[in-house]
């Protein structure tokens, strides 16, 4: 996409230079109009180089054009962002951090229990415990593994929520700042 836009800009520049034949560039307007009265923008070599160095963010946004729409523009019906929204997002972030700390504690506790159950299972094997006792230890170990899995999922979810809340707060701050 970027290369196509650069080629288009370069061809516009070349066409303009061939048509102007030795005109003083300072007296030439930055755009000209074609037969359909659309503005055709022409740029100099340093500007072209600058746009190329900007990459897709500069070139694609600078050259994007959309055909005229027959539908009416959509109006923003969302309520304006207030300082209270930012404050609520900050509270959500604090709560998410608290949840993450609690999930980490739960995960540490479950891993501790898992290690303990593994020790018991090894000791019971060494001592020659009954099959029922070994089955009971394996069941405890399985439950510990499930608890660890659930704690990991909760931790991932809370981290995801934290990222979302950071994003919302950043958006709200920018919206209140731009008012």
Tab-separated table of C-alpha atoms in Angstrom:
chain	number	residue	atom	x	y	z
A	1	UNK	CA	0.000	0.000	0.000
A	2	UNK	CA	2.761	2.416	0.976
A	3	UNK	CA	4.759	1.696	-2.166
A	4	UNK	CA	1.713	2.211	-4.378
A	5	UNK	CA	1.035	5.585	-2.782
A	6	UNK	CA	4.651	6.630	-3.164
A	7	UNK	CA	4.601	5.631	-6.829
A	8	UNK	CA	1.371	7.552	-7.329
A	9	UNK	CA	2.844	10.639	-5.693
A	10	UNK	CA	6.046	10.322	-7.697
A	11	UNK	CA	4.102	9.969	-10.952
A	12	UNK	CA	1.998	13.047	-10.069
A	13	UNK	CA	5.183	14.965	-9.398
A	14	UNK	CA	6.765	13.793	-12.648
A	15	UNK	CA	3.643	14.707	-14.657
A	16	UNK	CA	3.596	18.111	-13.086
A	17	UNK	CA	7.276	18.711	-13.824
A	18	UNK	CA	6.869	17.624	-17.444
A	19	UNK	CA	3.860	19.897	-17.921
A	20	UNK	CA	5.388	22.952	-16.255
A	21	UNK	CA	8.658	22.868	-18.342
A	22	UNK	CA	11.060	25.126	-16.564
A	23	UNK	CA	8.628	27.118	-14.474
A	24	UNK	CA	9.934	28.694	-11.360
A	25	UNK	CA	8.743	26.362	-8.544
A	26	UNK	CA	8.155	29.227	-6.132
A	27	UNK	CA	5.446	30.670	-8.342
A	28	UNK	CA	3.630	27.328	-8.805
A	29	UNK	CA	0.689	26.636	-6.482
A	30	UNK	CA	0.828	23.542	-4.261
A	31	UNK	CA	-2.081	22.025	-6.174
A	32	UNK	CA	-3.775	22.220	-9.540
A	33	UNK	CA	-7.174	21.189	-10.784
A	34	UNK	CA	-8.029	18.601	-13.411
A	35	UNK	CA	-10.964	18.610	-15.851
A	36	UNK	CA	-13.421	17.493	-13.162
A	37	UNK	CA	-12.366	20.367	-10.904
A	38	UNK	CA	-10.706	18.046	-8.385
A	39	UNK	CA	-7.572	19.264	-6.704
A	40	UNK	CA	-4.428	17.372	-7.633
A	41	UNK	CA	-1.729	17.873	-5.057
A	42	UNK	CA	1.859	18.032	-6.168
A	43	UNK	CA	4.816	17.960	-3.846
A	44	UNK	CA	8.506	18.585	-3.999
A	45	UNK	CA	11.262	16.007	-3.628
A	46	UNK	CA	12.038	16.845	0.011
A	47	UNK	CA	8.374	16.552	0.940
A	48	UNK	CA	8.162	13.234	-0.880
A	49	UNK	CA	11.217	12.029	1.006
A	50	UNK	CA	9.721	13.219	4.285
A	51	UNK	CA	6.462	11.398	3.635
A	52	UNK	CA	8.353	8.256	2.691
A	53	UNK	CA	10.326	8.435	5.931
A	54	UNK	CA	7.123	8.907	7.925
A	55	UNK	CA	5.975	5.510	6.753
A	56	UNK	CA	2.420	4.305	6.578
A	57	UNK	CA	1.182	6.673	9.274
A	58	UNK	CA	2.104	9.748	7.277
A	59	UNK	CA	1.567	8.611	3.723
A	60	UNK	CA	-1.663	6.664	3.981
A	61	UNK	CA	-3.432	9.285	6.077
A	62	UNK	CA	-2.159	12.124	3.931
A	63	UNK	CA	-3.314	10.573	0.653
A	64	UNK	CA	-6.492	8.740	1.686
A	65	UNK	CA	-9.561	9.982	-0.093
A	66	UNK	CA	-13.080	8.662	0.172
A	67	UNK	CA	-15.833	9.026	-2.388
A	68	UNK	CA	-18.613	11.411	-1.425
A	69	UNK	CA	-21.182	9.674	0.732
A	70	UNK	CA	-24.906	9.845	0.097
A	71	UNK	CA	-25.753	8.928	3.682
A	72	UNK	CA	-25.834	11.617	6.338
A	73	UNK	CA	-22.856	11.644	8.685
A	74	UNK	CA	-23.243	9.785	11.945
A	75	UNK	CA	-23.419	12.091	14.912
A	76	UNK	CA	-21.728	11.144	18.130
A	77	UNK	CA	-24.486	10.231	20.571
A	78	UNK	CA	-22.140	9.196	23.360
A	79	UNK	CA	-22.292	11.411	26.417
A	80	UNK	CA	-19.304	13.693	26.913
A	81	UNK	CA	-16.454	12.325	28.955
A	82	UNK	CA	-16.208	13.844	32.398
A	83	UNK	CA	-13.580	13.906	35.100
A	84	UNK	CA	-15.719	11.367	36.970
A	85	UNK	CA	-15.150	8.835	34.184
A	86	UNK	CA	-11.406	9.152	34.616
A	87	UNK	CA	-11.788	8.813	38.384
A	88	UNK	CA	-13.901	5.668	37.977
A	89	UNK	CA	-11.346	4.179	35.578
A	90	UNK	CA	-8.639	4.881	38.154
A	91	UNK	CA	-10.695	3.090	40.810
A	92	UNK	CA	-11.193	0.150	38.447
A	93	UNK	CA	-7.435	0.001	37.896
A	94	UNK	CA	-6.816	-0.052	41.656
A	95	UNK	CA	-9.353	-2.842	42.079
A	96	UNK	CA	-7.798	-4.826	39.218
A	97	UNK	CA	-4.372	-4.485	40.819
A	98	UNK	CA	-5.810	-5.664	44.126
A	99	UNK	CA	-7.424	-8.648	42.362
A	100	UNK	CA	-4.123	-9.496	40.681
A	101	UNK	CA	-2.297	-9.441	44.029
A	102	UNK	CA	-4.955	-11.729	45.542
A	103	UNK	CA	-4.761	-14.105	42.554
A	104	UNK	CA	-0.994	-14.298	42.950
A	105	UNK	CA	-1.431	-15.118	46.664
A	106	UNK	CA	-3.972	-17.813	45.807
A	107	UNK	CA	-1.668	-19.246	43.169
A	108	UNK	CA	1.265	-19.355	45.605
A	109	UNK	CA	-0.911	-21.076	48.211
A	110	UNK	CA	-2.168	-23.668	45.712
A	111	UNK	CA	1.378	-24.401	44.559
A	112	UNK	CA	2.426	-24.798	48.189
A	113	UNK	CA	-0.406	-27.292	48.720
A	114	UNK	CA	0.585	-29.110	45.540
A	115	UNK	CA	4.179	-29.473	46.729
A	116	UNK	CA	2.953	-30.772	50.074
A	117	UNK	CA	0.660	-33.323	48.411
A	118	UNK	CA	3.507	-34.442	46.134
A	119	UNK	CA	5.702	-34.983	49.219
A	120	UNK	CA	2.965	-37.014	50.893
A	121	UNK	CA	2.480	-39.126	47.757
A	122	UNK	CA	6.227	-39.865	47.563
A	123	UNK	CA	6.383	-40.750	51.268
A	124	UNK	CA	3.358	-43.028	50.966
A	125	UNK	CA	4.957	-44.816	48.011
A	126	UNK	CA	8.193	-45.305	49.951
A	127	UNK	CA	6.355	-46.600	52.979
A	128	UNK	CA	4.333	-49.008	50.870
A	129	UNK	CA	0.924	-47.492	51.611
A	130	UNK	CA	-2.288	-49.098	50.419
A	131	UNK	CA	-3.728	-48.441	46.985
A	132	UNK	CA	-6.631	-46.532	48.558
A	133	UNK	CA	-4.234	-44.140	50.291
A	134	UNK	CA	-2.244	-43.590	47.072
A	135	UNK	CA	-5.477	-42.976	45.130
A	136	UNK	CA	-6.528	-40.421	47.749
A	137	UNK	CA	-3.174	-38.602	47.442
A	138	UNK	CA	-3.411	-38.609	43.651
A	139	UNK	CA	-6.940	-37.170	43.880
A	140	UNK	CA	-5.696	-34.370	46.146
A	141	UNK	CA	-2.910	-33.679	43.683
A	142	UNK	CA	-5.415	-33.551	40.803
A	143	UNK	CA	-7.564	-31.064	42.736
A	144	UNK	CA	-4.497	-28.935	43.427
A	145	UNK	CA	-3.647	-28.910	39.725
A	146	UNK	CA	-7.202	-27.823	38.890
A	147	UNK	CA	-7.054	-25.047	41.488
A	148	UNK	CA	-3.734	-23.850	40.049
A	149	UNK	CA	-5.238	-23.830	36.567
A	150	UNK	CA	-8.234	-21.795	37.738
A	151	UNK	CA	-5.974	-19.343	39.567
A	152	UNK	CA	-3.876	-18.868	36.428
A	153	UNK	CA	-7.019	-18.185	34.400
A	154	UNK	CA	-8.236	-15.671	36.977
A	155	UNK	CA	-4.833	-13.982	36.958
A	156	UNK	CA	-4.858	-13.732	33.158
A	157	UNK	CA	-8.404	-12.333	33.213
A	158	UNK	CA	-7.506	-9.721	35.831
A	159	UNK	CA	-4.429	-8.673	33.851
A	160	UNK	CA	-6.589	-8.366	30.736
A	161	UNK	CA	-9.100	-6.251	32.701
A	162	UNK	CA	-6.266	-4.072	33.958
A	163	UNK	CA	-5.049	-3.434	30.416
A	164	UNK	CA	-8.588	-2.576	29.312
A	165	UNK	CA	-9.047	-0.178	32.234
A	166	UNK	CA	-5.721	1.502	31.439
A	167	UNK	CA	-6.860	1.894	27.852
A	168	UNK	CA	-10.231	3.367	28.905
A	169	UNK	CA	-8.598	5.800	31.309
A	170	UNK	CA	-6.123	6.913	28.656
A	171	UNK	CA	-9.001	7.424	26.208
A	172	UNK	CA	-11.058	9.356	28.781
A	173	UNK	CA	-8.109	11.548	29.741
A	174	UNK	CA	-7.483	12.413	26.116
A	175	UNK	CA	-11.159	13.116	25.565
A	176	UNK	CA	-11.366	15.444	28.585
A	177	UNK	CA	-8.105	17.120	27.605
A	178	UNK	CA	-9.312	17.748	24.040
A	179	UNK	CA	-12.532	19.486	25.160
